Amino acid sequence: MPQAPGTVAAAAGGTSTTVLGTTTPDPPAAAAAAGPRRVRTTLGRRRAAAAAIDPALDEGDEFEPHPGWGTALAMTVRVLKSTLVANKDNLGRARALTNLGTAPTPLTVRIEKLRVPRRPDVVLDGMDPKDATGSMVAEWIDYYPPTRSASSSSAVSAESASSSSSSVAVSSTSVGASAPGAGRRVVLYIHGGAYFICSRKTHRSLTWRVSKHSRARVLAIDYRLAPEAVFPLALQDAVSAYLYLTQTCGYKPSEVVVYGDSAGGGLAFALLLWLRDHGAARGFGSPAAGCLLSPWMDLTHSMPSFRTNGRHDYLPYRAADPQYIHATRSHFYVADDSQLTDPLVSPFFSREDPARPLPPLMVHAGSCERLRDEILHALLHNHPTARVQLELYEGMVHVFQMLATFLPVGELALRRMGAFTRECTDPDFAPERARRRFVLIELAGDNRERDLAPEDVEAILRQSRLALLAGTSGASSIALSSSTQPRAASLPASAVVA
């Protein structure tokens, strides 16, 4: 008899799990069938996983490559993980490492440095008015297709050649009228880094590709980092940057798309929530759309995949610098843990308001990342009718798009997000007609896509809970109904970019 998706059936004295049509025996049944040597290996893994469930230990700081990865991806994730784990207990060392280099960009990219003023009239709850003064460093990123005029290309090439570390010269200017997409669409990009590391420079490998595929200017900001600046100061910077685009630069809200990855994705979601709840009364329009790459939705780490996916993902279990982290403060971003369930800190705890809908969203997640379940659960249950296009990428880790230089599926994901950005900023686009759709992008072959019905997403979450109870990895637990048919991942004709 065919099994329902996500169910566990009895199999020769144990259990088995059906994943994408393949039934895999679960321990201890598989171990017993394989003999004593297999038993020892399995029990060792189970002990490690069981010990990891203890919050006092650091679950998943060991590494195990996903069986579907190639050598380059496995080696890259291993290096990322070992570096982050080795420096998780020292904030200064972690920052020094991430600030060593600037992500290189092609000669067809131009970057202009500027300062964005903070809005003194936007004083969020818990802020001192003096914290709403001053300005933040930011930069415009413009991708110029190779077919542009020789003079433009030459200017960019000359500037790029003079740059020592990033292949791009940085000039202190404001809005450039000649930029692609100027006056039509613009992206506000909020970088990730757990709210305490990274910058606009570290994320240029993403921001220039966003400019290319969305055919838009990108404004990337250096918001205030924790622990020196705790919630809500980073959110105030994000609000100020959005208002800079709409009230100083002259972009209409319908021409602005807010992007963010990881912590920046959570901050971007918080920005959308704040504009929903407070913007209308103050005359601040809602942006055209939001594009979130592996957004950090739940700082309480309440969902199973944060533990069960730890062996594949490169994210460490926690920050552990004893100078800042203690019994009542588990994250740099908050003054104490009483703030963790604030929806503007953890959007996982936000709720849909049908009278004030969020703008259309595209959200990407990797099936192997720690944050998978919190993303799926929040969008399925807490925002059940929101206009969300969620794309779950099989076998992918946290913010895999940053590896697009050698990972084709990373480039594919950014192309799809760019097409979504252009669709939502088209003058004829009607937000109320935006689709709600969840899809799985397969790892193998031509990255075929499968629609995920609500029961499929529930099955993924259920399997993750079972994996946590069993002390096993939940990274491969993607079970789909037999009626779900694969098809080649497609893009509209407008998605083709030179």
mmCIF file of N, CA, C and O in Angstrom, residues 15 26-28 41-54 59-60 62 64 304 307-311 463-475 477:
data_model
loop_
_atom_site.group_PDB
_atom_site.id
_atom_site.type_symbol
_atom_site.label_atom_id
_atom_site.label_comp_id
_atom_site.label_asym_id
_atom_site.label_seq_id
_atom_site.Cartn_x
_atom_site.Cartn_y
_atom_site.Cartn_z
ATOM 1 N N THR A 15 12.071 1.018 11.783
ATOM 2 C CA THR A 15 11.265 1.926 10.977
ATOM 3 C C THR A 15 11.999 2.238 9.698
ATOM 4 O O THR A 15 13.190 1.992 9.547
ATOM 5 N N ASP A 26 15.580 3.208 9.041
ATOM 6 C CA ASP A 26 16.091 4.069 10.098
ATOM 7 C C ASP A 26 16.779 3.219 11.162
ATOM 8 O O ASP A 26 16.418 2.077 11.393
ATOM 9 N N PRO A 27 17.752 3.768 11.859
ATOM 10 C CA PRO A 27 18.331 3.042 12.977
ATOM 11 C C PRO A 27 17.266 2.855 14.062
ATOM 12 O O PRO A 27 16.417 3.724 14.206
ATOM 13 N N PRO A 28 17.286 1.755 14.831
ATOM 14 C CA PRO A 28 18.358 0.771 14.814
ATOM 15 C C PRO A 28 18.157 -0.370 13.828
ATOM 16 O O PRO A 28 18.983 -1.265 13.759
ATOM 17 N N THR A 41 29.007 2.076 14.397
ATOM 18 C CA THR A 41 29.017 3.343 13.680
ATOM 19 C C THR A 41 27.721 4.112 13.920
ATOM 20 O O THR A 41 27.730 5.309 14.209
ATOM 21 N N THR A 42 26.608 3.403 13.796
ATOM 22 C CA THR A 42 25.318 4.058 13.976
ATOM 23 C C THR A 42 25.138 4.550 15.401
ATOM 24 O O THR A 42 24.692 5.669 15.636
ATOM 25 N N LEU A 43 25.525 3.721 16.376
ATOM 26 C CA LEU A 43 25.371 4.130 17.758
ATOM 27 C C LEU A 43 26.247 5.335 18.077
ATOM 28 O O LEU A 43 25.851 6.222 18.834
ATOM 29 N N GLY A 44 27.428 5.389 17.462
ATOM 30 C CA GLY A 44 28.292 6.547 17.672
ATOM 31 C C GLY A 44 27.651 7.818 17.159
ATOM 32 O O GLY A 44 27.667 8.851 17.832
ATOM 33 N N ARG A 45 27.045 7.714 15.995
ATOM 34 C CA ARG A 45 26.365 8.887 15.440
ATOM 35 C C ARG A 45 25.153 9.263 16.289
ATOM 36 O O ARG A 45 24.876 10.442 16.514
ATOM 37 N N ARG A 46 24.430 8.253 16.761
ATOM 38 C CA ARG A 46 23.248 8.535 17.568
ATOM 39 C C ARG A 46 23.639 9.174 18.897
ATOM 40 O O ARG A 46 22.962 10.071 19.389
ATOM 41 N N ARG A 47 24.755 8.701 19.488
ATOM 42 C CA ARG A 47 25.198 9.306 20.742
ATOM 43 C C ARG A 47 25.574 10.766 20.524
ATOM 44 O O ARG A 47 25.267 11.628 21.351
ATOM 45 N N ALA A 48 26.287 11.018 19.423
ATOM 46 C CA ALA A 48 26.682 12.399 19.150
ATOM 47 C C ALA A 48 25.460 13.275 18.944
ATOM 48 O O ALA A 48 25.386 14.399 19.447
ATOM 49 N N ALA A 49 24.466 12.754 18.198
ATOM 50 C CA ALA A 49 23.253 13.534 17.960
ATOM 51 C C ALA A 49 22.459 13.714 19.244
ATOM 52 O O ALA A 49 21.923 14.790 19.510
ATOM 53 N N ALA A 50 22.406 12.671 20.074
ATOM 54 C CA ALA A 50 21.657 12.783 21.320
ATOM 55 C C ALA A 50 22.314 13.786 22.260
ATOM 56 O O ALA A 50 21.645 14.590 22.910
ATOM 57 N N ALA A 51 23.651 13.744 22.320
ATOM 58 C CA ALA A 51 24.341 14.719 23.153
ATOM 59 C C ALA A 51 24.115 16.125 22.655
ATOM 60 O O ALA A 51 24.034 17.083 23.430
ATOM 61 N N ALA A 52 23.987 16.251 21.341
ATOM 62 C CA ALA A 52 23.799 17.581 20.758
ATOM 63 C C ALA A 52 22.469 18.189 21.138
ATOM 64 O O ALA A 52 22.310 19.403 21.103
ATOM 65 N N ILE A 53 21.487 17.366 21.487
ATOM 66 C CA ILE A 53 20.182 17.905 21.868
ATOM 67 C C ILE A 53 20.277 18.685 23.177
ATOM 68 O O ILE A 53 19.470 19.559 23.445
ATOM 69 N N ASP A 54 21.301 18.393 23.964
ATOM 70 C CA ASP A 54 21.518 19.165 25.189
ATOM 71 C C ASP A 54 21.929 20.581 24.815
ATOM 72 O O ASP A 54 22.969 20.771 24.181
ATOM 73 N N GLU A 59 25.555 21.519 19.160
ATOM 74 C CA GLU A 59 25.079 20.519 18.213
ATOM 75 C C GLU A 59 25.503 20.842 16.792
ATOM 76 O O GLU A 59 25.463 21.979 16.358
ATOM 77 N N GLY A 60 25.927 19.808 16.098
ATOM 78 C CA GLY A 60 26.178 19.963 14.678
ATOM 79 C C GLY A 60 27.451 20.696 14.340
ATOM 80 O O GLY A 60 27.659 21.055 13.185
ATOM 81 N N GLU A 62 30.229 19.329 14.267
ATOM 82 C CA GLU A 62 30.943 18.400 13.405
ATOM 83 C C GLU A 62 30.405 18.554 11.988
ATOM 84 O O GLU A 62 29.352 19.158 11.782
ATOM 85 N N GLU A 64 29.453 16.860 8.085
ATOM 86 C CA GLU A 64 29.183 15.694 7.255
ATOM 87 C C GLU A 64 28.628 16.187 5.918
ATOM 88 O O GLU A 64 27.548 16.776 5.888
ATOM 89 N N PRO A 304 13.014 22.146 14.867
ATOM 90 C CA PRO A 304 13.943 21.002 14.875
ATOM 91 C C PRO A 304 15.129 21.115 13.928
ATOM 92 O O PRO A 304 16.233 20.680 14.271
ATOM 93 N N ARG A 307 18.735 21.940 14.817
ATOM 94 C CA ARG A 307 19.614 20.912 15.376
ATOM 95 C C ARG A 307 19.857 19.771 14.387
ATOM 96 O O ARG A 307 20.980 19.321 14.228
ATOM 97 N N THR A 308 18.802 19.308 13.734
ATOM 98 C CA THR A 308 18.965 18.124 12.896
ATOM 99 C C THR A 308 19.762 18.395 11.627
ATOM 100 O O THR A 308 20.341 17.475 11.056
ATOM 101 N N ASN A 309 19.794 19.627 11.147
ATOM 102 C CA ASN A 309 20.539 19.949 9.935
ATOM 103 C C ASN A 309 21.944 20.481 10.214
ATOM 104 O O ASN A 309 22.646 20.882 9.297
ATOM 105 N N GLY A 310 22.335 20.471 11.479
ATOM 106 C CA GLY A 310 23.612 21.068 11.836
ATOM 107 C C GLY A 310 24.819 20.403 11.214
ATOM 108 O O GLY A 310 25.832 21.056 10.959
ATOM 109 N N ARG A 311 24.759 19.116 10.942
ATOM 110 C CA ARG A 311 25.928 18.414 10.416
ATOM 111 C C ARG A 311 26.242 18.789 8.979
ATOM 112 O O ARG A 311 27.374 18.649 8.530
ATOM 113 N N GLN A 463 8.727 15.122 9.507
ATOM 114 C CA GLN A 463 9.922 14.289 9.438
ATOM 115 C C GLN A 463 11.076 14.904 10.223
ATOM 116 O O GLN A 463 11.895 14.205 10.808
ATOM 117 N N SER A 464 11.131 16.223 10.219
ATOM 118 C CA SER A 464 12.180 16.889 10.984
ATOM 119 C C SER A 464 12.008 16.649 12.477
ATOM 120 O O SER A 464 12.985 16.424 13.209
ATOM 121 N N ARG A 465 10.759 16.697 12.941
ATOM 122 C CA ARG A 465 10.511 16.413 14.349
ATOM 123 C C ARG A 465 10.899 14.978 14.692
ATOM 124 O O ARG A 465 11.476 14.707 15.750
ATOM 125 N N LEU A 466 10.579 14.029 13.804
ATOM 126 C CA LEU A 466 10.950 12.636 14.031
ATOM 127 C C LEU A 466 12.462 12.470 14.049
ATOM 128 O O LEU A 466 13.007 11.700 14.850
ATOM 129 N N ALA A 467 13.158 13.183 13.166
ATOM 130 C CA ALA A 467 14.626 13.097 13.137
ATOM 131 C C ALA A 467 15.225 13.617 14.434
ATOM 132 O O ALA A 467 16.207 13.070 14.950
ATOM 133 N N LEU A 468 14.638 14.676 14.984
ATOM 134 C CA LEU A 468 15.142 15.209 16.254
ATOM 135 C C LEU A 468 14.958 14.190 17.376
ATOM 136 O O LEU A 468 15.865 13.958 18.185
ATOM 137 N N LEU A 469 13.806 13.547 17.412
ATOM 138 C CA LEU A 469 13.547 12.547 18.440
ATOM 139 C C LEU A 469 14.477 11.346 18.287
ATOM 140 O O LEU A 469 14.920 10.756 19.276
ATOM 141 N N ALA A 470 14.796 10.994 17.036
ATOM 142 C CA ALA A 470 15.660 9.840 16.788
ATOM 143 C C ALA A 470 17.136 10.177 16.880
ATOM 144 O O ALA A 470 17.976 9.276 16.880
ATOM 145 N N GLY A 471 17.462 11.464 16.922
ATOM 146 C CA GLY A 471 18.862 11.856 16.958
ATOM 147 C C GLY A 471 19.561 11.665 15.644
ATOM 148 O O GLY A 471 20.760 11.394 15.580
ATOM 149 N N THR A 472 18.832 11.811 14.527
ATOM 150 C CA THR A 472 19.417 11.636 13.204
ATOM 151 C C THR A 472 19.328 12.931 12.421
ATOM 152 O O THR A 472 18.673 13.886 12.826
ATOM 153 N N SER A 473 19.982 12.947 11.269
ATOM 154 C CA SER A 473 19.960 14.136 10.425
ATOM 155 C C SER A 473 18.625 14.266 9.726
ATOM 156 O O SER A 473 18.064 13.273 9.247
ATOM 157 N N GLY A 474 18.101 15.485 9.652
ATOM 158 C CA GLY A 474 16.847 15.715 8.949
ATOM 159 C C GLY A 474 17.029 16.409 7.634
ATOM 160 O O GLY A 474 16.068 16.844 7.011
ATOM 161 N N ALA A 475 18.285 16.511 7.173
ATOM 162 C CA ALA A 475 18.557 17.321 5.990
ATOM 163 C C ALA A 475 18.008 16.719 4.718
ATOM 164 O O ALA A 475 17.784 17.427 3.743
ATOM 165 N N SER A 477 15.179 14.829 4.550
ATOM 166 C CA SER A 477 13.800 14.392 4.760
ATOM 167 C C SER A 477 12.830 15.222 3.932
ATOM 168 O O SER A 477 12.059 16.011 4.457
#
